[in-house]
Amino acid sequence: MRGPSRALGAAAAVLALGFTAACGDSGGVGGAEAAKQDKATAGETVTLNYWTWFPPEATLKEAISAFEKANPNIKINLREFDSADYQKQLPLALNGGQSLDLVGVQISAMTNTVREQLRPVADWQDELPAGWRSDLNTTMVTQTEKAAKDGKLYSVPLGSIGSSVMLSNAAMLKELGIPFPKTADELKAAVDKIKKEKPGVTPVVFTGEPWWQEEMLFTIAGQTSPSLSDDILAGRKKWNDPALVKALTDYKSLFDKGIISKSVLSLKGTRPAEQFTSGKAAFLVDGSWQSSMLSAAYRKANKIGLTDVGASAFPVVESGGSPAARGYAEGGLAIPKTSKHVAEAAKFVSFMAVGAGVDVWSKDLVLVPAKNGFKPDESVLTSQAARDGYAAVAAVVAGAGSARNSNQSFLNQVEGNAILDVLRGQSTPQAAADKMQKEWASRRYDTQ
Amino acid sequence: MSAYPTTARREATAPRPAAHPEPSTAHQVGRRRRTRRALLAAAVFLSPLAVFYGIYYLYAFGFLADMSTKQTSLSFTDVTDVGLENFRLVLTDPAFHTALLNNLIFAAVSIVAALTIGFFLAVSLASGVRFRRLFYAVFLLPSLIPLSLFATVFGRMLETDDGAVNTALRSMGLGSLTQDWLGSTGPAYTALFVLLVYLVGLPVMYYTSDLSTLNTSVLEAAMIDGAKAGQMYRLILFPMLRGTHRTVILSVLLGSFRAFDVVYFSSNGQPGGRTQITGTYLYNTMMGSGRVGYASAAAVIVLVIAIAVSAVQILLERRSK
């Protein structure tokens, strides 16, 4: 019995060693030191490994193809991810020392998770065209810098996104003689007419998921208190601040007045967009990233049957308020420390941020480009409703009073549910706000 | 010391015949050799699995335990030691209490469904009803396809305006029964209970498998004695499948701690997080920067509770034998 016992004992010891090693070492691995550069010889082709989640693959491939045509000695090996998946995959890959030359960074959500594995832009900006910074929207660059805890710029923002905005079935509104509503009262009139004339159509749709409720709440709050979101998330104001309680009350009033049906709150995922694109909903409240639907070419390519789509800021609920949204720089392009081809990678960053690439990827209208003086291709926005809509969305995102920022755990566990409880009549605005403040103060949702 | 050896000592010190060893001793030696060989073979065959287990489970558990006392992000480069603070925060979180309670409620519902509906279906189908293959497919399919897909479809069916459930109720003239299924607590629990009950496929498989090994002479004797169907189910088959019940209970109980996809893709904890379970709690608390430590602490607590529940279950079973 001794022989086998010893063998099994040794195996157990090896496992225990692994266990102990796991307990003993919690430090990160890889990526701490910047890789030495491989200088390409004349005529040699350099391949850049590029990971991202944005823009949509078809558009990105078109942009890459244009870049490779202009730079025949550089090839790009692209891997594109789903947005949520990318937030987890990239930090793990960079931390594991994966050799990447270019990475997309979700500026708000990911900068601090990956910044230690990235080269600060200051280290490679000499490879960018002179004056690159003045070619970009200052607010977006500053937001990208502020997103990092150490205040350094780690990625070059391609543009910005914002929410909430409202897309509309322009053809349906035209048919019913409804003007684009700018206030809650005008929206109420539009909804009443749609209910009467188009009984099978849900007037207003959006996702009922908890995370979206924050977007709605701070859009309404921002109409009268533009910096409320920034103030609360930075700890300058409390979650039960009177302005927030008022915003909760205003949001609830949209349901009480019959402008929005409670049944909308049962919609999840892509269902609201499906309803809108299939003509079963007249208005879709979503983020500026849905502006793609303003493009007739996009609608045709994605088999969306709507003949004309418009957009606007979300109607002002409180009299005296102004159109508002929260916005933030997005689509950062960064060069990891593991890259051995920084000069070539910087060329691609330049192409996408301030060069000819902007005209290629911007056709999707997912981001409002950071490049100063950008004007959308006329072939993309073919109707007056679309042109006006894009201008309205770009203006409200550019003028955002607060950053589109969240404490995601708090949002998923507390905030979203508290707002939904108010909308469903299961809690009062004040009680929900007090609950949010109590949980916020518990330190349970502290981030680093 | 006695001048004469005791019987035992005599036996111990008695010279052994060299050429013809005692049959019992030879048998013991042979058995020892066989055992040793068997253990060696077992060690050889088990070692790949042990290495796999070591890497993927023990290391992961160790890492999890270590992270539970830290505050860090997924980059694991900015680690702050917070001691047991993460555990204190998790254990005092009302949302965690709700999630844990829901785990137990859903486990109880699943167990009751398995021991009643699952048992009844398995016995009925095994008795040779018509179209039984079709019925097997109907009841087993939800357990065989990915639960995320199944739960997503189910969640879609619960939409208030266009969901299949409310549409069906309206078309049957039962419009008054339509609900905002995930908008209030009672209907949301009801919907999830229905979903869990529909997942009785696995218990049905367990019962079906063990039914085929039963000694049918007992049933024949009962039939000759005039036992009715209900009596045979209740007084003969149910007790005879006691071992299967234990397997079913344990698997369903532990399965309730891994029911993330069922809840996440159907109710996603709605309304207001009140149908959340520990799996969805862990997922939600993991989101965001610097949340790895907190989520790890919650995971460790859930793991300890799951092990404790299993241990209690096993002890109770042993005691009842």
mmCIF file of N, CA and C in Angstrom, chain A residues 182-184 219-226 246 250 313-325:
data_model
loop_
_atom_site.group_PDB
_atom_site.id
_atom_site.type_symbol
_atom_site.label_atom_id
_atom_site.label_comp_id
_atom_site.label_asym_id
_atom_site.label_seq_id
_atom_site.Cartn_x
_atom_site.Cartn_y
_atom_site.Cartn_z
ATOM 1 N N LYS A 182 -40.902 68.456 -29.321
ATOM 2 C CA LYS A 182 -39.753 69.020 -28.597
ATOM 3 C C LYS A 182 -40.007 69.074 -27.098
ATOM 4 N N THR A 183 -41.253 68.936 -26.693
ATOM 5 C CA THR A 183 -41.582 68.945 -25.260
ATOM 6 C C THR A 183 -42.444 67.719 -24.947
ATOM 7 N N ALA A 184 -42.572 67.442 -23.651
ATOM 8 C CA ALA A 184 -43.385 66.298 -23.238
ATOM 9 C C ALA A 184 -44.845 66.493 -23.653
ATOM 10 N N THR A 219 -31.020 62.007 -18.392
ATOM 11 C CA THR A 219 -31.378 62.862 -19.530
ATOM 12 C C THR A 219 -32.436 63.862 -19.084
ATOM 13 N N ILE A 220 -33.439 63.368 -18.370
ATOM 14 C CA ILE A 220 -34.513 64.250 -17.883
ATOM 15 C C ILE A 220 -33.950 65.211 -16.824
ATOM 16 N N ALA A 221 -33.116 64.681 -15.935
ATOM 17 C CA ALA A 221 -32.515 65.552 -14.906
ATOM 18 C C ALA A 221 -31.647 66.623 -15.550
ATOM 19 N N GLY A 222 -30.922 66.230 -16.595
ATOM 20 C CA GLY A 222 -30.002 67.155 -17.256
ATOM 21 C C GLY A 222 -30.703 68.321 -17.938
ATOM 22 N N GLN A 223 -31.987 68.172 -18.209
ATOM 23 C CA GLN A 223 -32.725 69.263 -18.863
ATOM 24 C C GLN A 223 -32.840 70.491 -17.961
ATOM 25 N N THR A 224 -32.814 70.241 -16.645
ATOM 26 C CA THR A 224 -32.872 71.375 -15.702
ATOM 27 C C THR A 224 -31.612 71.459 -14.828
ATOM 28 N N SER A 225 -30.920 70.350 -14.655
ATOM 29 C CA SER A 225 -29.678 70.344 -13.851
ATOM 30 C C SER A 225 -28.595 69.616 -14.653
ATOM 31 N N PRO A 226 -27.974 70.315 -15.605
ATOM 32 C CA PRO A 226 -27.072 69.625 -16.545
ATOM 33 C C PRO A 226 -25.938 68.837 -15.900
ATOM 34 N N LYS A 246 -36.839 65.126 -8.095
ATOM 35 C CA LYS A 246 -37.694 65.799 -9.082
ATOM 36 C C LYS A 246 -37.595 65.066 -10.433
ATOM 37 N N ASP A 250 -40.555 63.429 -12.534
ATOM 38 C CA ASP A 250 -40.823 63.794 -13.934
ATOM 39 C C ASP A 250 -40.843 62.553 -14.836
ATOM 40 N N ALA A 313 -33.309 65.437 -29.879
ATOM 41 C CA ALA A 313 -33.050 65.270 -28.449
ATOM 42 C C ALA A 313 -34.336 64.771 -27.801
ATOM 43 N N PHE A 314 -34.225 64.154 -26.625
ATOM 44 C CA PHE A 314 -35.423 63.704 -25.934
ATOM 45 C C PHE A 314 -36.245 64.933 -25.530
ATOM 46 N N PRO A 315 -37.573 64.899 -25.744
ATOM 47 C CA PRO A 315 -38.392 66.067 -25.445
ATOM 48 C C PRO A 315 -38.209 66.582 -24.014
ATOM 49 N N VAL A 316 -38.279 67.882 -23.880
ATOM 50 C CA VAL A 316 -38.084 68.508 -22.566
ATOM 51 C C VAL A 316 -39.333 68.278 -21.716
ATOM 52 N N VAL A 317 -39.131 67.738 -20.520
ATOM 53 C CA VAL A 317 -40.262 67.366 -19.666
ATOM 54 C C VAL A 317 -40.722 68.544 -18.809
ATOM 55 N N GLU A 318 -39.774 69.227 -18.226
ATOM 56 C CA GLU A 318 -40.095 70.311 -17.294
ATOM 57 C C GLU A 318 -40.033 71.646 -18.038
ATOM 58 N N SER A 319 -41.065 72.474 -17.865
ATOM 59 C CA SER A 319 -41.029 73.763 -18.567
ATOM 60 C C SER A 319 -39.825 74.580 -18.081
ATOM 61 N N GLY A 320 -39.202 75.245 -19.019
ATOM 62 C CA GLY A 320 -37.994 76.005 -18.671
ATOM 63 C C GLY A 320 -36.722 75.205 -18.854
ATOM 64 N N GLY A 321 -36.856 73.918 -19.120
ATOM 65 C CA GLY A 321 -35.675 73.079 -19.333
ATOM 66 C C GLY A 321 -35.145 73.188 -20.756
ATOM 67 N N SER A 322 -33.985 72.622 -20.972
ATOM 68 C CA SER A 322 -33.378 72.619 -22.311
ATOM 69 C C SER A 322 -33.046 71.187 -22.700
ATOM 70 N N PRO A 323 -33.003 70.909 -24.009
ATOM 71 C CA PRO A 323 -32.647 69.554 -24.445
ATOM 72 C C PRO A 323 -31.301 69.145 -23.843
ATOM 73 N N ALA A 324 -31.229 67.898 -23.413
ATOM 74 C CA ALA A 324 -29.991 67.455 -22.749
ATOM 75 C C ALA A 324 -29.687 66.003 -23.079
ATOM 76 N N ALA A 325 -28.449 65.663 -22.870
ATOM 77 C CA ALA A 325 -28.012 64.267 -22.963
ATOM 78 C C ALA A 325 -26.707 64.180 -22.198
#
